[in-house]
Each structure stands twice: as structure tokens, then as C-alpha cells.
Amino acid sequence: MKHLLFILSPRYDAHEGLVGSARSHAAIWRILAGLGLIFTVSLIGTKLFFDLTASLSTELLAPHEGETPAAMLVLLFSFVFVSIGVVLAARLFHHRSELSLFGPMPLFFRQFRRTLSGLIILWLVLTITPPYGVNVALVPNLEMGQWLRLLPLALLGVLVQVEAEELLFRGYIQQALAARFSSGWVWMGLPSVIFALGHYLPAEAGENALLIALWAGLFGVLMADLTARAGSLGPAVAVHLVNNVVALLIVGSPSSLNGLALYLAPFELSDSAQIRPWLWVDFAMMLVSWLVARLAIRA
């Protein structure tokens, strides 16, 4: 019980190691200017990247939909422009290096490795213990040989995408707000709200859009907690990576972003009757993954 209470306790002493270097340049105008720069660099860089790849192949005319392997890879690797924007904003407006957003590199890699190992063990246990499989008929998407050939590049692409989102939300925004405001309601809550809004997709998810966005917001809060507790982005990157590998590379949505998925779910995101029970499963896995990461930090 003592160890469980320690794991669950919201002690954020390690967070100071991340935000301390940001306190001397924590004015609100700097944060807003930085976000403006990140948005501009991301928008222009992604547009140019999409135009360039579209000129090379007609398969890449709509990479944002991610419905072919090539289009999905282009979309994932386009997130590098988010990272570039964050690096420029941190340097120009906060006089911080990009590495300071990740936390001490030895700590980052140690916590990333431990969390990733724990999550892999978790998924292996879930796979080899009853009940076996799922009670829905998954739809084959890619042939196994093709999927395996694409897997190394696909994993790298998901890592680029996940690293960019964590660097932006739990790196730049969370740390900049924490340097300016002491209340966790601000530096944990505001980035999570923005993260949730980015996952609000009524055109694709219909009546489920709000619930999916709420789930994304909760995921943001849990990743903010991990970052503050760990003193690095390592655990959050690991949890986010495993989550997106499952959702993008193993069982994708038939609605979009499925070009690299081995299987597709047999129902659309907008299908309330089918999706909502699985959202509760996703919620449970989210909490269990968070607890695994907490244990990894404790180790």
C-alpha cells in the first residue's frame, strides 16, 4: 500500500528541473509569440513538404488523409516541422536549447527505455493470456509481408510524430506555462485542453467526437503528470508511442489514417453503438499504461 500511494501521489519536485531554465524568460508575450512561430513554421513547412511530395507521385495528393502507405509516411514525417518550430521558439523567445525541453538526456533515455519495456511486457501479457483475441472480426488491410517491410520506416515515422507532439505539448507549452504559473490547473490543464481540441473531429467521429476529444484531453493530463513526476519527456514519449503504434500500425480506423495499419476495425468512428464500448476499453488501457509508466519512474 505504501508503494502504491507513492506511485499515485502527485509529487512534482522533478518538474523544477525542466522549468527552472525557463523562468527567466517566462513572459506571456514570449509564450504567445513562440506559439505563433511554431504554428507558422509548421503550416508553411508542411505545405511545402506536401506540395513537393505530391509533385513526385499522384498517390501523395492528399497525405493528410493517410489512406495509402506512402501518404501515411509523408503525413507522419511532416511532423518534423512542428519540432523545428518548437526548437526555434525555445531558442528565440526563451533562450533555451531544444535538449532542455526533453530533460537530462541520460534520464530521458533511461525512463523511456524502462517505460517502453514495461508497456511491451504489458501488451505481451494481454496477448498470451485469456480471453484470446477480440470479439470483432478485424478487416485485413495490408499483406503481412508488405507490412513487415514497411514496419521499420513506419515505426520511425510514428516516433517522429509522437516526439513532435510531446515536444510541443508537454515540452514547450507545459514548461513555459509552469515557469509562469504555479498552478497545475494552468500548466497541466491548458495544454491538455488544446490537445483535446486537436482531436475533436466531428466530420469523422459524429456523435462520438466529443467523447473522443475528452479521452484525448485525459490522455494529455496523464502525460503531463508523467512529465512533471519524471523530470523528462521519456515516459510520456514511450506511452504515446505505444498508443499510436497500436492505433496506426496494428488496428487502424476505416475512416482515415489507415495506410500503414495491418488490420482495420470493422466499424467507423461515428458508429456509436460499436465504438463506445471500445472507448471504455481504451480508457482502461490508458490508465493501466499510465500506472506502468509510474512504476517505471519509481524503479
PDB file of C-alpha atoms in Angstrom:
ATOM      1  CA  MET A   1       0.000   0.000   0.000  1.00  0.00           C
ATOM      2  CA  LYS A   2       2.846   2.380   0.814  1.00  0.00           C
ATOM      3  CA  HIS A   3       4.380   1.814  -2.616  1.00  0.00           C
ATOM      4  CA  LEU A   4       1.004   2.276  -4.332  1.00  0.00           C
ATOM      5  CA  LEU A   5       0.431   5.580  -2.539  1.00  0.00           C
ATOM      6  CA  PHE A   6       3.896   6.716  -3.610  1.00  0.00           C
ATOM      7  CA  ILE A   7       3.140   5.840  -7.235  1.00  0.00           C
ATOM      8  CA  LEU A   8      -0.190   7.679  -7.183  1.00  0.00           C
ATOM      9  CA  SER A   9       0.945  10.744  -5.250  1.00  0.00           C
ATOM     10  CA  PRO A  10       1.237  13.927  -7.334  1.00  0.00           C
ATOM     11  CA  ARG A  11       4.762  14.873  -6.223  1.00  0.00           C
ATOM     12  CA  TYR A  12       6.290  17.103  -8.863  1.00  0.00           C
ATOM     13  CA  ASP A  13       9.669  18.047  -7.423  1.00  0.00           C
ATOM     14  CA  ALA A  14      11.406  16.768 -10.553  1.00  0.00           C
ATOM     15  CA  HIS A  15       9.405  19.179 -12.703  1.00  0.00           C
ATOM     16  CA  GLU A  16      11.554  22.048 -11.482  1.00  0.00           C
ATOM     17  CA  GLY A  17      14.468  20.524 -13.349  1.00  0.00           C
ATOM     18  CA  LEU A  18      12.537  21.105 -16.573  1.00  0.00           C
ATOM     19  CA  VAL A  19      11.040  24.518 -15.896  1.00  0.00           C
ATOM     20  CA  GLY A  20      13.845  26.147 -13.914  1.00  0.00           C
ATOM     21  CA  SER A  21      15.748  27.246 -17.014  1.00  0.00           C
ATOM     22  CA  ALA A  22      12.580  28.806 -18.442  1.00  0.00           C
ATOM     23  CA  ARG A  23      11.728  31.086 -15.521  1.00  0.00           C
ATOM     24  CA  SER A  24      13.933  33.980 -16.586  1.00  0.00           C
ATOM     25  CA  HIS A  25      12.070  34.322 -19.899  1.00  0.00           C
ATOM     26  CA  ALA A  26       8.515  33.341 -18.975  1.00  0.00           C
ATOM     27  CA  ALA A  27       6.545  36.435 -20.026  1.00  0.00           C
ATOM     28  CA  ILE A  28       3.163  35.729 -21.582  1.00  0.00           C
ATOM     29  CA  TRP A  29       4.090  37.575 -24.762  1.00  0.00           C
ATOM     30  CA  ARG A  30       7.018  35.204 -25.235  1.00  0.00           C
ATOM     31  CA  ILE A  31       4.766  32.159 -24.965  1.00  0.00           C
ATOM     32  CA  LEU A  32       2.231  33.589 -27.418  1.00  0.00           C
ATOM     33  CA  ALA A  33       4.942  34.691 -29.841  1.00  0.00           C
ATOM     34  CA  GLY A  34       6.511  31.255 -29.608  1.00  0.00           C
ATOM     35  CA  LEU A  35       3.204  29.532 -30.356  1.00  0.00           C
ATOM     36  CA  GLY A  36       2.690  31.865 -33.306  1.00  0.00           C
ATOM     37  CA  LEU A  37       6.122  30.969 -34.657  1.00  0.00           C
ATOM     38  CA  ILE A  38       5.511  27.241 -34.169  1.00  0.00           C
ATOM     39  CA  PHE A  39       2.183  27.470 -35.996  1.00  0.00           C
ATOM     40  CA  THR A  40       3.722  29.447 -38.870  1.00  0.00           C
ATOM     41  CA  VAL A  41       6.736  27.163 -39.325  1.00  0.00           C
ATOM     42  CA  SER A  42       4.528  24.067 -39.100  1.00  0.00           C
ATOM     43  CA  LEU A  43       1.985  25.400 -41.577  1.00  0.00           C
ATOM     44  CA  ILE A  44       4.474  26.621 -44.176  1.00  0.00           C
ATOM     45  CA  GLY A  45       6.857  23.679 -43.802  1.00  0.00           C
ATOM     46  CA  THR A  46       4.071  21.103 -44.049  1.00  0.00           C
ATOM     47  CA  LYS A  47       2.514  22.827 -47.074  1.00  0.00           C
ATOM     48  CA  LEU A  48       5.826  22.907 -48.931  1.00  0.00           C
ATOM     49  CA  PHE A  49       6.535  19.284 -47.980  1.00  0.00           C
ATOM     50  CA  PHE A  50       3.107  18.130 -49.162  1.00  0.00           C
ATOM     51  CA  ASP A  51       3.470  20.066 -52.435  1.00  0.00           C
ATOM     52  CA  LEU A  52       6.913  18.592 -53.032  1.00  0.00           C
ATOM     53  CA  THR A  53       5.837  15.008 -52.423  1.00  0.00           C
ATOM     54  CA  ALA A  54       2.646  15.474 -54.482  1.00  0.00           C
ATOM     55  CA  SER A  55       4.776  16.592 -57.422  1.00  0.00           C
ATOM     56  CA  LEU A  56       6.659  13.295 -57.223  1.00  0.00           C
ATOM     57  CA  SER A  57       3.653  10.965 -57.123  1.00  0.00           C
ATOM     58  CA  THR A  58      -0.089  11.233 -57.645  1.00  0.00           C
ATOM     59  CA  GLU A  59      -0.518   8.857 -54.657  1.00  0.00           C
ATOM     60  CA  LEU A  60       0.538  11.732 -52.411  1.00  0.00           C
ATOM     61  CA  LEU A  61      -2.023  14.337 -53.435  1.00  0.00           C
ATOM     62  CA  ALA A  62      -3.878  14.073 -50.100  1.00  0.00           C
ATOM     63  CA  PRO A  63      -1.355  12.893 -47.484  1.00  0.00           C
ATOM     64  CA  HIS A  64      -3.410  14.364 -44.645  1.00  0.00           C
ATOM     65  CA  GLU A  65      -5.918  11.544 -45.168  1.00  0.00           C
ATOM     66  CA  GLY A  66      -3.205   8.883 -44.844  1.00  0.00           C
ATOM     67  CA  GLU A  67      -5.097   6.260 -46.854  1.00  0.00           C
ATOM     68  CA  THR A  68      -2.041   4.711 -48.568  1.00  0.00           C
ATOM     69  CA  PRO A  69       1.276   3.633 -47.049  1.00  0.00           C
ATOM     70  CA  ALA A  70       3.172   6.373 -48.888  1.00  0.00           C
ATOM     71  CA  ALA A  71       0.669   9.085 -47.939  1.00  0.00           C
ATOM     72  CA  MET A  72       0.704   7.982 -44.312  1.00  0.00           C
ATOM     73  CA  LEU A  73       4.505   8.071 -44.190  1.00  0.00           C
ATOM     74  CA  VAL A  74       4.518  11.577 -45.661  1.00  0.00           C
ATOM     75  CA  LEU A  75       1.984  12.684 -43.058  1.00  0.00           C
ATOM     76  CA  LEU A  76       3.948  11.209 -40.146  1.00  0.00           C
ATOM     77  CA  PHE A  77       7.279  12.649 -41.239  1.00  0.00           C
ATOM     78  CA  SER A  78       5.699  16.083 -41.835  1.00  0.00           C
ATOM     79  CA  PHE A  79       5.508  16.450 -38.046  1.00  0.00           C
ATOM     80  CA  VAL A  80       9.217  17.241 -38.124  1.00  0.00           C
ATOM     81  CA  PHE A  81       8.199  20.823 -38.922  1.00  0.00           C
ATOM     82  CA  VAL A  82       6.393  21.033 -35.575  1.00  0.00           C
ATOM     83  CA  SER A  83       9.642  20.056 -33.876  1.00  0.00           C
ATOM     84  CA  ILE A  84      11.571  22.620 -35.914  1.00  0.00           C
ATOM     85  CA  GLY A  85       9.091  25.305 -34.873  1.00  0.00           C
ATOM     86  CA  VAL A  86       9.408  24.347 -31.209  1.00  0.00           C
ATOM     87  CA  VAL A  87      13.217  24.453 -31.382  1.00  0.00           C
ATOM     88  CA  LEU A  88      13.160  27.910 -32.977  1.00  0.00           C
ATOM     89  CA  ALA A  89      10.607  29.242 -30.479  1.00  0.00           C
ATOM     90  CA  ALA A  90      12.539  27.908 -27.483  1.00  0.00           C
ATOM     91  CA  ARG A  91      15.779  29.437 -28.704  1.00  0.00           C
ATOM     92  CA  LEU A  92      14.458  32.803 -29.932  1.00  0.00           C
ATOM     93  CA  PHE A  93      11.924  33.639 -27.222  1.00  0.00           C
ATOM     94  CA  HIS A  94      13.046  31.649 -24.166  1.00  0.00           C
ATOM     95  CA  HIS A  95      16.789  31.272 -24.745  1.00  0.00           C
ATOM     96  CA  ARG A  96      16.529  27.535 -24.157  1.00  0.00           C
ATOM     97  CA  SER A  97      18.114  24.685 -26.042  1.00  0.00           C
ATOM     98  CA  GLU A  98      15.900  22.004 -27.529  1.00  0.00           C
ATOM     99  CA  LEU A  99      17.537  19.381 -25.313  1.00  0.00           C
ATOM    100  CA  SER A 100      16.438  21.232 -22.186  1.00  0.00           C
ATOM    101  CA  LEU A 101      12.811  20.590 -23.195  1.00  0.00           C
ATOM    102  CA  PHE A 102      13.425  16.829 -23.113  1.00  0.00           C
ATOM    103  CA  GLY A 103      15.144  16.882 -19.738  1.00  0.00           C
ATOM    104  CA  PRO A 104      18.604  15.482 -18.982  1.00  0.00           C
ATOM    105  CA  MET A 105      19.391  13.059 -21.803  1.00  0.00           C
ATOM    106  CA  PRO A 106      20.582  10.159 -19.595  1.00  0.00           C
ATOM    107  CA  LEU A 107      17.386  10.477 -17.551  1.00  0.00           C
ATOM    108  CA  PHE A 108      15.224  10.780 -20.669  1.00  0.00           C
ATOM    109  CA  PHE A 109      16.615   7.632 -22.289  1.00  0.00           C
ATOM    110  CA  ARG A 110      16.584   5.621 -19.060  1.00  0.00           C
ATOM    111  CA  GLN A 111      12.959   6.479 -18.310  1.00  0.00           C
ATOM    112  CA  PHE A 112      11.946   5.993 -21.946  1.00  0.00           C
ATOM    113  CA  ARG A 113      13.578   2.556 -22.052  1.00  0.00           C
ATOM    114  CA  ARG A 114      12.063   1.404 -18.762  1.00  0.00           C
ATOM    115  CA  THR A 115       8.585   2.634 -19.629  1.00  0.00           C
ATOM    116  CA  LEU A 116       8.707   1.156 -23.128  1.00  0.00           C
ATOM    117  CA  SER A 117       9.905  -2.195 -21.757  1.00  0.00           C
ATOM    118  CA  GLY A 118       7.082  -2.238 -19.200  1.00  0.00           C
ATOM    119  CA  LEU A 119       4.470  -1.455 -21.847  1.00  0.00           C
ATOM    120  CA  ILE A 120       5.772  -4.144 -24.201  1.00  0.00           C
ATOM    121  CA  ILE A 121       5.541  -6.678 -21.373  1.00  0.00           C
ATOM    122  CA  LEU A 122       2.000  -5.469 -20.623  1.00  0.00           C
ATOM    123  CA  TRP A 123       0.872  -5.991 -24.225  1.00  0.00           C
ATOM    124  CA  LEU A 124       2.571  -9.394 -24.407  1.00  0.00           C
ATOM    125  CA  VAL A 125       0.757 -10.495 -21.260  1.00  0.00           C
ATOM    126  CA  LEU A 126      -2.557  -9.284 -22.650  1.00  0.00           C
ATOM    127  CA  THR A 127      -1.883 -11.117 -25.896  1.00  0.00           C
ATOM    128  CA  ILE A 128      -0.946 -14.527 -24.451  1.00  0.00           C
ATOM    129  CA  THR A 129      -3.500 -14.736 -21.637  1.00  0.00           C
ATOM    130  CA  PRO A 130      -7.237 -15.477 -21.976  1.00  0.00           C
ATOM    131  CA  PRO A 131      -9.528 -14.321 -23.407  1.00  0.00           C
ATOM    132  CA  TYR A 132      -7.647 -14.653 -26.702  1.00  0.00           C
ATOM    133  CA  GLY A 133      -8.267 -12.187 -29.478  1.00  0.00           C
ATOM    134  CA  VAL A 134     -11.159  -9.751 -29.683  1.00  0.00           C
ATOM    135  CA  ASN A 135     -14.838 -10.401 -30.270  1.00  0.00           C
ATOM    136  CA  VAL A 136     -14.933  -8.420 -33.521  1.00  0.00           C
ATOM    137  CA  ALA A 137     -13.825  -9.538 -36.965  1.00  0.00           C
ATOM    138  CA  LEU A 138     -10.864  -7.366 -37.922  1.00  0.00           C
ATOM    139  CA  VAL A 139     -10.589  -6.482 -41.602  1.00  0.00           C
ATOM    140  CA  PRO A 140      -7.206  -7.249 -43.240  1.00  0.00           C
ATOM    141  CA  ASN A 141      -5.640  -4.099 -44.661  1.00  0.00           C
ATOM    142  CA  LEU A 142      -2.012  -4.736 -45.650  1.00  0.00           C
ATOM    143  CA  GLU A 143      -0.480  -8.043 -46.661  1.00  0.00           C
ATOM    144  CA  MET A 144       1.801  -9.274 -43.862  1.00  0.00           C
ATOM    145  CA  GLY A 145       4.946  -9.248 -45.980  1.00  0.00           C
ATOM    146  CA  GLN A 146       4.349  -5.674 -47.127  1.00  0.00           C
ATOM    147  CA  TRP A 147       3.539  -4.588 -43.579  1.00  0.00           C
ATOM    148  CA  LEU A 148       6.770  -6.086 -42.244  1.00  0.00           C
ATOM    149  CA  ARG A 149       8.825  -4.414 -44.987  1.00  0.00           C
ATOM    150  CA  LEU A 150       7.276  -1.053 -44.148  1.00  0.00           C
ATOM    151  CA  LEU A 151       7.427  -1.546 -40.381  1.00  0.00           C
ATOM    152  CA  PRO A 152      10.902  -0.054 -39.652  1.00  0.00           C
ATOM    153  CA  LEU A 153      10.118   3.141 -41.576  1.00  0.00           C
ATOM    154  CA  ALA A 154       6.597   3.233 -40.143  1.00  0.00           C
ATOM    155  CA  LEU A 155       7.902   2.956 -36.575  1.00  0.00           C
ATOM    156  CA  LEU A 156      10.349   5.783 -37.258  1.00  0.00           C
ATOM    157  CA  GLY A 157       7.521   7.889 -38.675  1.00  0.00           C
ATOM    158  CA  VAL A 158       5.317   7.321 -35.632  1.00  0.00           C
ATOM    159  CA  LEU A 159       8.254   8.201 -33.385  1.00  0.00           C
ATOM    160  CA  VAL A 160       8.743  11.482 -35.294  1.00  0.00           C
ATOM    161  CA  GLN A 161       5.040  12.282 -34.900  1.00  0.00           C
ATOM    162  CA  VAL A 162       4.897  11.371 -31.213  1.00  0.00           C
ATOM    163  CA  GLU A 163       8.125  13.207 -30.380  1.00  0.00           C
ATOM    164  CA  ALA A 164       6.794  16.354 -32.083  1.00  0.00           C
ATOM    165  CA  GLU A 165       3.522  16.300 -30.147  1.00  0.00           C
ATOM    166  CA  GLU A 166       5.204  15.648 -26.814  1.00  0.00           C
ATOM    167  CA  LEU A 167       7.854  18.287 -27.502  1.00  0.00           C
ATOM    168  CA  LEU A 168       5.096  20.806 -28.229  1.00  0.00           C
ATOM    169  CA  PHE A 169       2.514  19.981 -25.547  1.00  0.00           C
ATOM    170  CA  ARG A 170       4.493  18.538 -22.612  1.00  0.00           C
ATOM    171  CA  GLY A 171       7.725  20.225 -23.602  1.00  0.00           C
ATOM    172  CA  TYR A 172       7.205  23.762 -24.826  1.00  0.00           C
ATOM    173  CA  ILE A 173       3.664  24.660 -23.707  1.00  0.00           C
ATOM    174  CA  GLN A 174       3.609  22.862 -20.352  1.00  0.00           C
ATOM    175  CA  GLN A 175       7.054  24.008 -19.294  1.00  0.00           C
ATOM    176  CA  ALA A 176       6.554  27.596 -20.445  1.00  0.00           C
ATOM    177  CA  LEU A 177       3.273  27.836 -18.534  1.00  0.00           C
ATOM    178  CA  ALA A 178       4.758  26.168 -15.447  1.00  0.00           C
ATOM    179  CA  ALA A 179       7.579  28.724 -15.490  1.00  0.00           C
ATOM    180  CA  ARG A 180       4.978  31.498 -15.425  1.00  0.00           C
ATOM    181  CA  PHE A 181       2.162  29.972 -13.321  1.00  0.00           C
ATOM    182  CA  SER A 182       2.492  27.772 -10.250  1.00  0.00           C
ATOM    183  CA  SER A 183      -0.998  26.264 -10.505  1.00  0.00           C
ATOM    184  CA  GLY A 184      -1.198  22.828 -12.079  1.00  0.00           C
ATOM    185  CA  TRP A 185      -4.676  23.728 -13.318  1.00  0.00           C
ATOM    186  CA  VAL A 186      -2.911  26.040 -15.770  1.00  0.00           C
ATOM    187  CA  TRP A 187       0.215  24.163 -16.865  1.00  0.00           C
ATOM    188  CA  MET A 188      -1.462  20.735 -16.853  1.00  0.00           C
ATOM    189  CA  GLY A 189      -4.954  21.786 -17.872  1.00  0.00           C
ATOM    190  CA  LEU A 190      -4.431  24.276 -20.688  1.00  0.00           C
ATOM    191  CA  PRO A 191      -2.118  22.113 -22.867  1.00  0.00           C
ATOM    192  CA  SER A 192      -4.497  19.173 -22.344  1.00  0.00           C
ATOM    193  CA  VAL A 193      -7.483  21.249 -23.465  1.00  0.00           C
ATOM    194  CA  ILE A 194      -5.604  22.297 -26.603  1.00  0.00           C
ATOM    195  CA  PHE A 195      -4.597  18.670 -27.165  1.00  0.00           C
ATOM    196  CA  ALA A 196      -8.242  17.613 -26.823  1.00  0.00           C
ATOM    197  CA  LEU A 197      -9.431  20.280 -29.271  1.00  0.00           C
ATOM    198  CA  GLY A 198      -6.927  18.973 -31.807  1.00  0.00           C
ATOM    199  CA  HIS A 199      -8.625  15.569 -31.563  1.00  0.00           C
ATOM    200  CA  TYR A 200     -12.161  16.916 -31.920  1.00  0.00           C
ATOM    201  CA  LEU A 201     -13.208  15.586 -35.351  1.00  0.00           C
ATOM    202  CA  PRO A 202     -16.994  15.765 -35.749  1.00  0.00           C
ATOM    203  CA  ALA A 203     -16.808  15.172 -39.515  1.00  0.00           C
ATOM    204  CA  GLU A 204     -15.247  11.741 -38.903  1.00  0.00           C
ATOM    205  CA  ALA A 205     -16.487  10.770 -35.450  1.00  0.00           C
ATOM    206  CA  GLY A 206     -20.017  12.202 -35.491  1.00  0.00           C
ATOM    207  CA  GLU A 207     -21.690  11.857 -32.092  1.00  0.00           C
ATOM    208  CA  ASN A 208     -18.553  10.244 -30.706  1.00  0.00           C
ATOM    209  CA  ALA A 209     -16.400  13.302 -31.451  1.00  0.00           C
ATOM    210  CA  LEU A 210     -16.859  14.929 -28.051  1.00  0.00           C
ATOM    211  CA  LEU A 211     -16.169  11.728 -26.131  1.00  0.00           C
ATOM    212  CA  ILE A 212     -13.033  11.019 -28.187  1.00  0.00           C
ATOM    213  CA  ALA A 213     -11.845  14.580 -27.556  1.00  0.00           C
ATOM    214  CA  LEU A 214     -12.459  14.153 -23.815  1.00  0.00           C
ATOM    215  CA  TRP A 215     -10.427  10.936 -23.879  1.00  0.00           C
ATOM    216  CA  ALA A 216      -7.616  12.805 -25.646  1.00  0.00           C
ATOM    217  CA  GLY A 217      -7.789  15.550 -23.013  1.00  0.00           C
ATOM    218  CA  LEU A 218      -7.500  12.987 -20.220  1.00  0.00           C
ATOM    219  CA  PHE A 219      -4.569  11.391 -22.039  1.00  0.00           C
ATOM    220  CA  GLY A 220      -2.945  14.838 -22.096  1.00  0.00           C
ATOM    221  CA  VAL A 221      -3.432  15.236 -18.346  1.00  0.00           C
ATOM    222  CA  LEU A 222      -1.875  11.828 -17.668  1.00  0.00           C
ATOM    223  CA  MET A 223       1.118  12.622 -19.895  1.00  0.00           C
ATOM    224  CA  ALA A 224       1.501  15.988 -18.158  1.00  0.00           C
ATOM    225  CA  ASP A 225       1.502  14.184 -14.821  1.00  0.00           C
ATOM    226  CA  LEU A 226       4.160  11.731 -16.021  1.00  0.00           C
ATOM    227  CA  THR A 227       6.364  14.528 -17.307  1.00  0.00           C
ATOM    228  CA  ALA A 228       6.085  16.528 -14.101  1.00  0.00           C
ATOM    229  CA  ARG A 229       6.742  13.480 -11.964  1.00  0.00           C
ATOM    230  CA  ALA A 230       9.610  12.141 -14.100  1.00  0.00           C
ATOM    231  CA  GLY A 231      11.511  15.332 -14.847  1.00  0.00           C
ATOM    232  CA  SER A 232      11.817  14.302 -18.501  1.00  0.00           C
ATOM    233  CA  LEU A 233       9.666  13.594 -21.545  1.00  0.00           C
ATOM    234  CA  GLY A 234      10.851   9.978 -21.625  1.00  0.00           C
ATOM    235  CA  PRO A 235       7.805   8.239 -20.068  1.00  0.00           C
ATOM    236  CA  ALA A 236       5.267  10.351 -21.975  1.00  0.00           C
ATOM    237  CA  VAL A 237       7.011   9.708 -25.300  1.00  0.00           C
ATOM    238  CA  ALA A 238       7.061   5.947 -24.575  1.00  0.00           C
ATOM    239  CA  VAL A 239       3.357   5.760 -23.628  1.00  0.00           C
ATOM    240  CA  HIS A 240       2.326   7.938 -26.570  1.00  0.00           C
ATOM    241  CA  LEU A 241       4.485   5.857 -28.928  1.00  0.00           C
ATOM    242  CA  VAL A 242       2.929   2.543 -27.919  1.00  0.00           C
ATOM    243  CA  ASN A 243      -0.575   4.029 -28.059  1.00  0.00           C
ATOM    244  CA  ASN A 244      -0.070   5.353 -31.586  1.00  0.00           C
ATOM    245  CA  VAL A 245       1.692   2.221 -32.843  1.00  0.00           C
ATOM    246  CA  VAL A 246      -1.371   0.194 -31.839  1.00  0.00           C
ATOM    247  CA  ALA A 247      -3.809   2.724 -33.334  1.00  0.00           C
ATOM    248  CA  LEU A 248      -1.935   3.494 -36.557  1.00  0.00           C
ATOM    249  CA  LEU A 249       0.112   0.405 -37.383  1.00  0.00           C
ATOM    250  CA  ILE A 250      -1.816  -2.546 -35.968  1.00  0.00           C
ATOM    251  CA  VAL A 251      -5.577  -1.839 -35.916  1.00  0.00           C
ATOM    252  CA  GLY A 252      -6.445   1.323 -37.798  1.00  0.00           C
ATOM    253  CA  SER A 253      -9.695   3.170 -38.348  1.00  0.00           C
ATOM    254  CA  PRO A 254     -11.501   2.694 -41.683  1.00  0.00           C
ATOM    255  CA  SER A 255     -12.257   6.421 -41.617  1.00  0.00           C
ATOM    256  CA  SER A 256      -8.715   7.737 -42.211  1.00  0.00           C
ATOM    257  CA  LEU A 257      -5.031   7.461 -41.246  1.00  0.00           C
ATOM    258  CA  ASN A 258      -5.047   3.752 -42.017  1.00  0.00           C
ATOM    259  CA  GLY A 259      -2.433   3.456 -44.754  1.00  0.00           C
ATOM    260  CA  LEU A 260       0.085   1.616 -42.568  1.00  0.00           C
ATOM    261  CA  ALA A 261      -2.303  -0.487 -40.482  1.00  0.00           C
ATOM    262  CA  LEU A 262      -2.128  -4.271 -40.648  1.00  0.00           C
ATOM    263  CA  TYR A 263      -5.849  -4.523 -39.850  1.00  0.00           C
ATOM    264  CA  LEU A 264      -8.846  -2.206 -39.837  1.00  0.00           C
ATOM    265  CA  ALA A 265     -11.631  -2.071 -37.294  1.00  0.00           C
ATOM    266  CA  PRO A 266     -14.937  -3.257 -38.830  1.00  0.00           C
ATOM    267  CA  PHE A 267     -16.747  -0.048 -37.887  1.00  0.00           C
ATOM    268  CA  GLU A 268     -16.376   3.699 -38.388  1.00  0.00           C
ATOM    269  CA  LEU A 269     -15.504   6.192 -35.659  1.00  0.00           C
ATOM    270  CA  SER A 270     -19.013   7.608 -35.995  1.00  0.00           C
ATOM    271  CA  ASP A 271     -20.660   4.259 -35.165  1.00  0.00           C
ATOM    272  CA  SER A 272     -21.745   4.967 -31.584  1.00  0.00           C
ATOM    273  CA  ALA A 273     -23.073   1.510 -30.784  1.00  0.00           C
ATOM    274  CA  GLN A 274     -19.815  -0.189 -31.796  1.00  0.00           C
ATOM    275  CA  ILE A 275     -17.233   2.414 -30.773  1.00  0.00           C
ATOM    276  CA  ARG A 276     -18.386   3.470 -27.317  1.00  0.00           C
ATOM    277  CA  PRO A 277     -17.762   0.129 -25.553  1.00  0.00           C
ATOM    278  CA  TRP A 278     -14.248   0.110 -27.038  1.00  0.00           C
ATOM    279  CA  LEU A 279     -13.661   3.646 -25.829  1.00  0.00           C
ATOM    280  CA  TRP A 280     -14.047   2.324 -22.283  1.00  0.00           C
ATOM    281  CA  VAL A 281     -11.506  -0.398 -23.066  1.00  0.00           C
ATOM    282  CA  ASP A 282      -9.209   2.316 -24.412  1.00  0.00           C
ATOM    283  CA  PHE A 283      -9.801   4.314 -21.227  1.00  0.00           C
ATOM    284  CA  ALA A 284      -8.810   1.324 -19.089  1.00  0.00           C
ATOM    285  CA  MET A 285      -5.662   0.734 -21.152  1.00  0.00           C
ATOM    286  CA  MET A 286      -4.812   4.402 -20.840  1.00  0.00           C
ATOM    287  CA  LEU A 287      -4.910   4.203 -17.047  1.00  0.00           C
ATOM    288  CA  VAL A 288      -3.004   0.917 -16.910  1.00  0.00           C
ATOM    289  CA  SER A 289      -0.311   2.301 -19.233  1.00  0.00           C
ATOM    290  CA  TRP A 290      -0.029   5.355 -17.009  1.00  0.00           C
ATOM    291  CA  LEU A 291       0.419   3.130 -13.946  1.00  0.00           C
ATOM    292  CA  VAL A 292       3.077   1.087 -15.764  1.00  0.00           C
ATOM    293  CA  ALA A 293       4.919   4.312 -16.545  1.00  0.00           C
ATOM    294  CA  ARG A 294       4.613   5.405 -12.922  1.00  0.00           C
ATOM    295  CA  LEU A 295       6.170   2.115 -11.832  1.00  0.00           C
ATOM    296  CA  ALA A 296       8.950   2.578 -14.377  1.00  0.00           C
ATOM    297  CA  ILE A 297       9.704   6.026 -12.958  1.00  0.00           C
ATOM    298  CA  ARG A 298       9.731   4.571  -9.460  1.00  0.00           C
ATOM    299  CA  ALA A 299      12.199   1.816 -10.457  1.00  0.00           C
TER     300      ALA A 299
END
